[in-house]
Amino acid sequence: MNEILLKNAIALDGSIIDVLIMESSVAQVGVGLETSGEIIDCGGLRLLPGFVDLHTHLREPGKENTETVLSGSQAAARGGFTAVSAMANTYPVADSAGVVEQVWRLGKSAGLCDVYPIGAVSAGLEGEKLAEIGAMAESAARVRVFSDDGKCVSDPLLMRRALEYVKSFGGVIAQHAQEPRLTIGAQMNEGSVASELGLAGWPAVAEESIVARDILIANAVQSRLHICHLSTRGSVEIVRWAKAQGMAVTAEVTPHHLLLTDESARTYDPIYKVNPPLRSMEDVLALRAALADGTIDIVATDHAPHSDEDKECEWASAAFGMVGLESALGIVVTTMIESGLMDWQRLAEVMSYAPAKIGGYEGQGEMLAVGAQANFVLVDPQSEWLVDREALLSRSRNTPFPGMKLTGEVIHTIYRGKVVLRNRKVLSYE
Amino acid sequence: MSLILDGTEISRALKRIAHEIVEHHHGLNSVVLMGIPTRGKYLAERLAAMLASIEAPVEHGTLDITMHRDDIRLRPPRALVPTLLPVGGIEGKSVILVDDVLFSGRTIRAALDALGELGRPASVQLAVLVDRGHRELPIRADYVGKNIPTSLKESVKVSLIEIDGIDSVEIAPVSP
Amino acid sequence: MKNLLSINDLSHDEAISILDTAAELQKLTAGTVKKLPTLRGRTVANLFFEDSTRTRLSFEAAAKRLSADVINFSAKGSSVSKGESLKDTAQTLEAMGVDLFVLRHPASGAATSLAESGWVHAHIINAGDGTHEHPTQALLDSFTIRKHHGIGRNDFSGVKVAIVGDIAHSRVARSNVLLLKKLGADVTVIAPPTLIPHGIESWGVQHSYDFDEDLASFDVVMMLRVQLERMNDAYFPNGREYARGYGLDESRLHRLKKSAIVMHPGPMNRGLEISSASADSAQSVILEQVANGVIVRMAVLYRSLGGPDIASAGGL
């Protein structure tokens, strides 16, 4: 029988504990535990629930040159994620049971984390008619989260129908909030930096108007709305208001929006080109505060791999997006924990418990208890490390953080009782 | 850094050049002095003043040669200095180019080109305060204040009161 | 000055020095001398990803008057759809021995990308990048202003300049604002609110929606070309209404100071942002701008291609 003993880890409450894992679940939690199996010395390491990413682009099928389910799973394991959610904007689009089952099976065979496909809201992401939402929900992949991410479901009627439709199985619509008419040709955050650089502005109101609209629609039909990658102070205020009214809305923020601002664009290096765009420092501070106070529920990476060809060009021609799985924890610790804005308990909440709950991911984001699935990440909270672009496990290199010093490093990742990352090295198959 | 000429010696050298010019151009008819910026401009002015007191006033001007250099890859660009032609122009005149140091000869080559575009003088001569040798072109000076044998590892620094606040010629090792 | 990507690359003194150099070049080339040997043996490539015959011809004339060899590459956005071709095209031309690129590109920041990416080693002059900058246009405009409002002035304080039109999408406006501010001029940008850039407050200029308000106070009125496509994007209702509010028509021309000059970077939409009477009036310096463009670009090419000082001191 597979037995692993995690020795002397720091629990969320700060106490030092041992955790005995048998097969895929927790067998014992206490002090002074013993085993005849493997012992992992976790002295000085924080024991956290395996992270759950509700927003990941794995690019398979269709763009395997930039990422595959396997390479993305390796990057996830490196980042401490035991579950990721594969966005629907693949080729073909994940708008049918066939595609989501394929992705789901690829995740199983990679075996490094749970891969939950996200289904498209509209057929072909075209925003015109509903995708086969029911079929995807009933498929082997049991899809519960639907999103046209990359594009906004801008038609309010289609949005309303989708929100209503997913109620039958407790699904959720994850909206990419971007009013398309207000962002024609938009390149970066609308503001003085964009004006100076002569890059077409992406107004905050293009996001906020959709956030406000969809909160009202979701409330009107009593369904669940999740807002992807919140990026503005105004969006935060709207979500805060909705939550105060008791409306069922959840929201995510990406690590890059917690750290970077539109000032980065001054280099015209498209590595900083992302959708939604990097905003002002005022927005960054509002997002941090909102993540700390619960207005924003989760951190999601929006890991978006792109080939060098799509980034080695002038800004306007470059693709939107950044990879993020492998640097997520470091950014969150650096921006939120080191700054004293939040504690490790809250980090576990925003990176594991809450996203698992929103996605309905079974066996993920569970409290530490006997019988729970053994999904853990062990983090050295003091370790300072440099992001090495060349060492990324993702197939793509488009990190905006190369050479950046981050605090908080993932040392081991345990996925359903299996050590998939040991001493920073991902389990490899031969 | 060693001093080669002091102020008095520079004046003496220029005076000697002035006398040689007078000897060569009787009456100074049609002589025009063209100073090459930066320091040649002031040397030409001084020579003109000396000639006026010895013999007769002469016309003088400045000739900027920046855009005619063939070593643009080797030197930092600089703002152009105005080229000032005397009222009578240079057509048919006996032009004497005036510069501080004669070295490779390339400046003078550029000056001849620049001059050629302004007119056709009857003759062109060259007056320099210092000839330090190491010519790279078949060019020689007609009037030399002082011949100073140098090595390529040395640099010659001419200072003039008008710009540097002091008159001197010094030799120093080329700064690495 | 290896590259000229933005007016921000220049200090006040460097900008003045370019204008001084241009002034000397103008005297030098005013007579019989049309051609100087300065850049003999050097190759300048005009890399134009956007149509602009005027700018290309101006750079070509400038390079040729300095005896440089000139090669031209033109491609419109349609034939070169993907940005990668900027890299490929530049590298290809560099392999043919180009010393300096004059780059015109529809994407803002293209010149910066080319300079910063390490794709090529040649020098780069930005000849207009998207809606970002057009630094040589600003230099030639300041050169023209300087000639009309005090030759040799190193300080433009007291000179009141109005820039009128599509400020939001104008690279000419951006570069001019940066340079005129650097030189100390008093700048007002004038446009309907839809064409005033976001965050104009941080530009350090005044802005106004009313062209008539201070009309009689300006020493320079710089009219910008209006892109008619803007109408379709609802920036303004139509050409008539635009001309009424922001066009330099005859009545406005008459209300200008007699000493004021009228400028336009060209090509003009006569009857829209500027009436024929204004464009052809005695106060118009539009053709002079064109002539000055060649001179100023000569100065810029010379400044860019001058190498580091490795020659030993002591005269040559």
Coordinates of N, CA and C in Angstrom, one line a residue, chain C residues 46-167:
Chain C
N46 N 15.0 53.1 -46.8 CA 13.6 53.6 -46.5 C 12.7 52.4 -46.4
L47 N 12.3 52.1 -45.1 CA 11.5 50.9 -44.9 C 10.1 51.4 -44.6
F48 N 9.2 51.3 -45.6 CA 7.9 51.9 -45.5 C 6.8 50.9 -45.6
F49 N 6.2 50.7 -44.4 CA 5.1 49.7 -44.3 C 3.7 50.4 -44.4
E50 N 3.8 51.7 -44.8 CA 2.6 52.5 -44.9 C 2.9 53.5 -46.0
D51 N 1.9 53.8 -46.8 CA 2.1 54.7 -47.9 C 2.4 56.1 -47.4
S52 N 3.5 56.7 -47.8 CA 3.7 58.1 -47.6 C 4.8 58.5 -48.5
T53 N 4.4 58.8 -49.7 CA 5.3 59.2 -50.7 C 6.1 60.4 -50.3
R54 N 5.4 61.4 -49.7 CA 6.1 62.7 -49.3 C 7.3 62.4 -48.4
T55 N 7.0 61.7 -47.3 CA 8.0 61.5 -46.3 C 9.2 60.7 -46.9
R56 N 8.8 59.7 -47.7 CA 9.9 58.9 -48.3 C 10.7 59.7 -49.2
L57 N 10.1 60.5 -50.0 CA 10.9 61.3 -51.0 C 11.8 62.3 -50.2
S58 N 11.2 62.9 -49.1 CA 12.0 63.8 -48.3 C 13.2 63.2 -47.7
F59 N 13.1 62.0 -47.2 CA 14.2 61.3 -46.6 C 15.2 60.9 -47.7
E60 N 14.6 60.5 -48.9 CA 15.5 60.1 -50.0 C 16.3 61.2 -50.5
A61 N 15.7 62.4 -50.6 CA 16.4 63.6 -51.1 C 17.5 63.9 -50.0
A62 N 17.2 63.9 -48.8 CA 18.1 64.2 -47.7 C 19.3 63.3 -47.8
A63 N 19.1 62.0 -47.9 CA 20.2 61.0 -47.9 C 21.0 61.2 -49.1
K64 N 20.4 61.5 -50.3 CA 21.1 61.6 -51.5 C 22.0 62.9 -51.5
R65 N 21.5 63.9 -50.9 CA 22.2 65.2 -50.9 C 23.5 65.0 -50.0
L66 N 23.5 64.0 -49.1 CA 24.6 63.7 -48.3 C 25.4 62.5 -49.0
S67 N 25.1 62.2 -50.2 CA 25.8 61.2 -51.0 C 25.7 59.8 -50.5
A68 N 24.7 59.5 -49.6 CA 24.4 58.1 -49.2 C 23.7 57.4 -50.4
D69 N 23.9 56.1 -50.3 CA 23.1 55.2 -51.3 C 21.8 55.0 -50.6
V70 N 20.7 54.9 -51.4 CA 19.4 54.8 -50.8 C 18.7 53.6 -51.5
I71 N 18.1 52.7 -50.6 CA 17.3 51.7 -51.2 C 15.9 51.8 -50.5
N72 N 14.9 51.5 -51.3 CA 13.5 51.7 -50.8 C 12.8 50.4 -50.8
F73 N 12.1 50.3 -49.7 CA 11.2 49.1 -49.5 C 9.8 49.6 -49.1
S74 N 8.8 49.3 -49.9 CA 7.5 49.7 -49.6 C 6.6 48.5 -49.6
A75 N 5.8 48.4 -48.5 CA 4.8 47.3 -48.5 C 3.6 47.9 -47.7
K76 N 2.4 47.7 -48.2 CA 1.3 48.1 -47.5 C 0.8 47.0 -46.5
G77 N 0.0 47.4 -45.5 CA -0.5 46.5 -44.5 C -1.0 45.2 -45.1
S78 N -1.7 45.3 -46.3 CA -2.4 44.2 -46.8 C -1.4 43.1 -47.2
S79 N -0.3 43.5 -47.9 CA 0.6 42.4 -48.4 C 1.4 41.9 -47.2
V80 N 1.6 42.7 -46.2 CA 2.4 42.2 -45.1 C 1.5 42.2 -43.9
S81 N 0.8 41.1 -43.7 CA -0.3 41.1 -42.7 C 0.3 40.9 -41.3
K82 N 1.3 40.1 -41.2 CA 1.8 39.7 -39.9 C 3.0 40.5 -39.5
G83 N 3.1 40.8 -38.2 CA 4.2 41.7 -37.7 C 5.6 41.1 -37.9
E84 N 5.6 39.8 -37.9 CA 6.9 39.2 -38.0 C 7.7 39.7 -39.2
S85 N 7.0 40.1 -40.2 CA 7.7 40.5 -41.4 C 8.5 41.8 -41.2
L86 N 8.2 42.6 -40.2 CA 9.1 43.7 -39.8 C 10.5 43.2 -39.5
K87 N 10.5 42.2 -38.7 CA 11.8 41.5 -38.3 C 12.5 41.0 -39.6
D88 N 11.7 40.2 -40.3 CA 12.3 39.5 -41.5 C 12.8 40.6 -42.5
T89 N 11.9 41.5 -42.8 CA 12.3 42.5 -43.8 C 13.5 43.3 -43.4
A90 N 13.6 43.7 -42.1 CA 14.7 44.5 -41.6 C 16.0 43.7 -41.7
Q91 N 15.9 42.4 -41.3 CA 17.1 41.6 -41.3 C 17.5 41.3 -42.7
T92 N 16.6 41.1 -43.6 CA 17.0 40.9 -45.0 C 17.7 42.1 -45.6
L93 N 17.2 43.3 -45.3 CA 17.8 44.5 -45.8 C 19.2 44.7 -45.2
E94 N 19.2 44.4 -43.9 CA 20.5 44.6 -43.2 C 21.6 43.7 -43.8
A95 N 21.1 42.5 -44.2 CA 22.1 41.5 -44.8 C 22.6 42.1 -46.1
M96 N 21.9 43.0 -46.7 CA 22.4 43.6 -47.9 C 23.3 44.8 -47.6
G97 N 23.5 45.1 -46.4 CA 24.5 46.1 -46.0 C 23.8 47.5 -45.8
V98 N 22.8 47.5 -45.0 CA 22.2 48.8 -44.7 C 22.8 49.4 -43.4
D99 N 23.1 50.7 -43.4 CA 23.6 51.3 -42.2 C 22.6 52.0 -41.4
L100 N 21.5 52.4 -42.0 CA 20.4 53.1 -41.3 C 19.1 52.8 -41.9
F101 N 18.1 52.6 -41.0 CA 16.7 52.4 -41.5 C 15.9 53.6 -41.2
V102 N 15.2 54.0 -42.2 CA 14.2 55.1 -42.0 C 12.9 54.3 -42.0
L103 N 12.2 54.2 -40.8 CA 11.1 53.3 -40.7 C 9.8 54.0 -40.6
R104 N 8.8 53.7 -41.5 CA 7.5 54.2 -41.4 C 6.6 52.9 -41.2
H105 N 5.8 52.9 -40.1 CA 5.0 51.7 -39.9 C 3.6 52.1 -39.3
P106 N 2.6 51.3 -39.6 CA 1.3 51.7 -39.1 C 1.1 51.3 -37.6
A107 N 2.0 50.5 -37.0 CA 1.9 50.1 -35.6 C 2.7 51.1 -34.7
S108 N 2.0 51.7 -33.7 CA 2.7 52.5 -32.7 C 3.8 51.7 -32.1
G109 N 5.0 52.2 -31.9 CA 6.0 51.5 -31.2 C 6.9 50.6 -32.1
A110 N 6.5 50.6 -33.4 CA 7.3 49.7 -34.3 C 8.8 50.0 -34.3
A111 N 9.1 51.3 -34.4 CA 10.5 51.7 -34.4 C 11.2 51.3 -33.1
T112 N 10.5 51.5 -32.0 CA 11.1 51.1 -30.7 C 11.3 49.6 -30.7
S113 N 10.3 48.8 -31.2 CA 10.4 47.4 -31.2 C 11.6 47.0 -32.0
L114 N 11.8 47.6 -33.2 CA 12.9 47.3 -34.1 C 14.2 47.6 -33.4
A115 N 14.3 48.7 -32.7 CA 15.5 49.2 -32.0 C 15.8 48.3 -30.8
E116 N 14.8 48.0 -30.0 CA 15.0 47.3 -28.7 C 15.2 45.8 -28.9
S117 N 14.7 45.2 -29.9 CA 14.6 43.8 -30.0 C 15.9 43.1 -30.3
G118 N 16.9 43.9 -30.8 CA 18.2 43.3 -31.2 C 18.1 42.6 -32.5
W119 N 17.0 42.8 -33.3 CA 16.9 42.1 -34.6 C 17.9 42.6 -35.5
V120 N 18.2 43.9 -35.5 CA 19.2 44.5 -36.4 C 20.1 45.4 -35.6
H121 N 21.3 45.7 -36.2 CA 22.3 46.6 -35.6 C 22.3 48.0 -36.2
A122 N 21.7 48.1 -37.4 CA 21.7 49.4 -38.0 C 21.0 50.5 -37.2
H123 N 21.3 51.7 -37.5 CA 20.6 52.8 -36.8 C 19.2 53.0 -37.3
I124 N 18.4 53.6 -36.5 CA 16.9 53.6 -36.9 C 16.4 55.1 -36.6
I125 N 15.8 55.6 -37.7 CA 15.1 56.8 -37.6 C 13.6 56.5 -37.7
N126 N 12.8 57.0 -36.8 CA 11.4 56.8 -36.8 C 10.8 57.8 -37.8
A127 N 10.2 57.4 -38.9 CA 9.6 58.3 -39.8 C 8.0 58.2 -39.7
G128 N 7.6 57.9 -38.5 CA 6.1 57.8 -38.2 C 5.7 56.4 -37.8
D129 N 5.3 56.2 -36.6 CA 4.9 54.9 -36.1 C 3.5 55.0 -35.6
G130 N 2.5 54.5 -36.4 CA 1.1 54.5 -36.0 C 0.6 55.8 -35.5
T131 N 0.0 55.9 -34.3 CA -0.5 57.1 -33.8 C 0.5 57.6 -32.7
H132 N 1.7 57.2 -32.8 CA 2.7 57.5 -31.7 C 3.5 58.8 -32.0
E133 N 4.5 58.7 -32.8 CA 5.4 59.8 -33.0 C 5.9 60.0 -34.5
H134 N 6.3 61.1 -34.8 CA 6.9 61.5 -36.1 C 8.0 62.5 -35.8
P135 N 9.1 62.1 -35.1 CA 10.0 63.1 -34.6 C 10.6 64.1 -35.6
T136 N 10.9 63.6 -36.9 CA 11.5 64.5 -37.8 C 10.6 65.6 -38.3
Q137 N 9.3 65.2 -38.3 CA 8.3 66.3 -38.6 C 8.3 67.4 -37.6
A138 N 8.4 67.0 -36.3 CA 8.4 68.0 -35.2 C 9.6 68.9 -35.4
L139 N 10.8 68.2 -35.7 CA 12.0 69.0 -35.8 C 11.9 70.0 -36.9
L140 N 11.3 69.6 -38.0 CA 11.2 70.5 -39.2 C 10.2 71.6 -38.9
D141 N 9.2 71.3 -38.1 CA 8.2 72.3 -37.7 C 8.9 73.3 -36.8
S142 N 9.7 72.8 -35.8 CA 10.3 73.8 -34.9 C 11.4 74.6 -35.7
F143 N 12.0 74.0 -36.6 CA 13.0 74.7 -37.5 C 12.3 75.8 -38.2
T144 N 11.1 75.5 -38.7 CA 10.4 76.5 -39.5 C 9.9 77.7 -38.5
I145 N 9.4 77.3 -37.4 CA 8.9 78.3 -36.4 C 10.1 79.2 -36.0
R146 N 11.2 78.5 -35.8 CA 12.4 79.3 -35.3 C 12.8 80.3 -36.3
K147 N 12.7 79.9 -37.6 CA 13.1 80.9 -38.6 C 12.2 82.1 -38.7
H148 N 10.9 81.8 -38.4 CA 9.9 82.9 -38.5 C 9.8 83.7 -37.2
H149 N 10.2 83.1 -36.1 CA 10.0 83.9 -34.9 C 11.3 84.0 -34.2
G150 N 12.3 84.5 -34.9 CA 13.6 84.8 -34.3 C 14.7 83.7 -34.6
I151 N 15.5 84.0 -35.6 CA 16.5 83.1 -36.0 C 17.5 82.9 -34.8
G152 N 17.9 81.7 -34.6 CA 18.9 81.4 -33.6 C 18.3 81.3 -32.2
R153 N 17.0 81.4 -32.1 CA 16.4 81.3 -30.7 C 16.6 79.9 -30.2
N154 N 17.1 79.8 -29.0 CA 17.3 78.5 -28.3 C 16.1 78.3 -27.3
D155 N 15.3 79.3 -27.1 CA 14.3 79.2 -26.1 C 13.0 79.8 -26.8
F156 N 12.0 79.0 -26.9 CA 10.8 79.4 -27.6 C 9.8 80.0 -26.6
S157 N 10.2 80.4 -25.4 CA 9.2 80.9 -24.5 C 8.6 82.2 -25.0
G158 N 7.3 82.3 -24.8 CA 6.6 83.4 -25.4 C 6.0 83.1 -26.7
V159 N 6.4 82.1 -27.4 CA 5.8 81.7 -28.7 C 4.6 80.9 -28.4
K160 N 3.4 81.3 -28.8 CA 2.2 80.6 -28.6 C 1.8 79.8 -29.8
V161 N 1.7 78.5 -29.6 CA 1.4 77.6 -30.7 C 0.1 76.9 -30.5
A162 N -0.8 76.9 -31.5 CA -2.0 76.1 -31.4 C -1.9 74.9 -32.3
I163 N -2.2 73.7 -31.8 CA -2.2 72.6 -32.7 C -3.7 72.1 -32.8
V164 N -4.2 72.1 -34.0 CA -5.7 72.0 -34.1 C -6.0 70.8 -34.9
G165 N -6.9 69.9 -34.4 CA -7.4 68.8 -35.2 C -7.4 67.5 -34.4
D166 N -7.1 66.4 -35.1 CA -7.2 65.1 -34.5 C -6.0 64.8 -33.6
I167 N -6.0 65.4 -32.5 CA -4.8 65.3 -31.6 C -4.7 63.8 -31.2

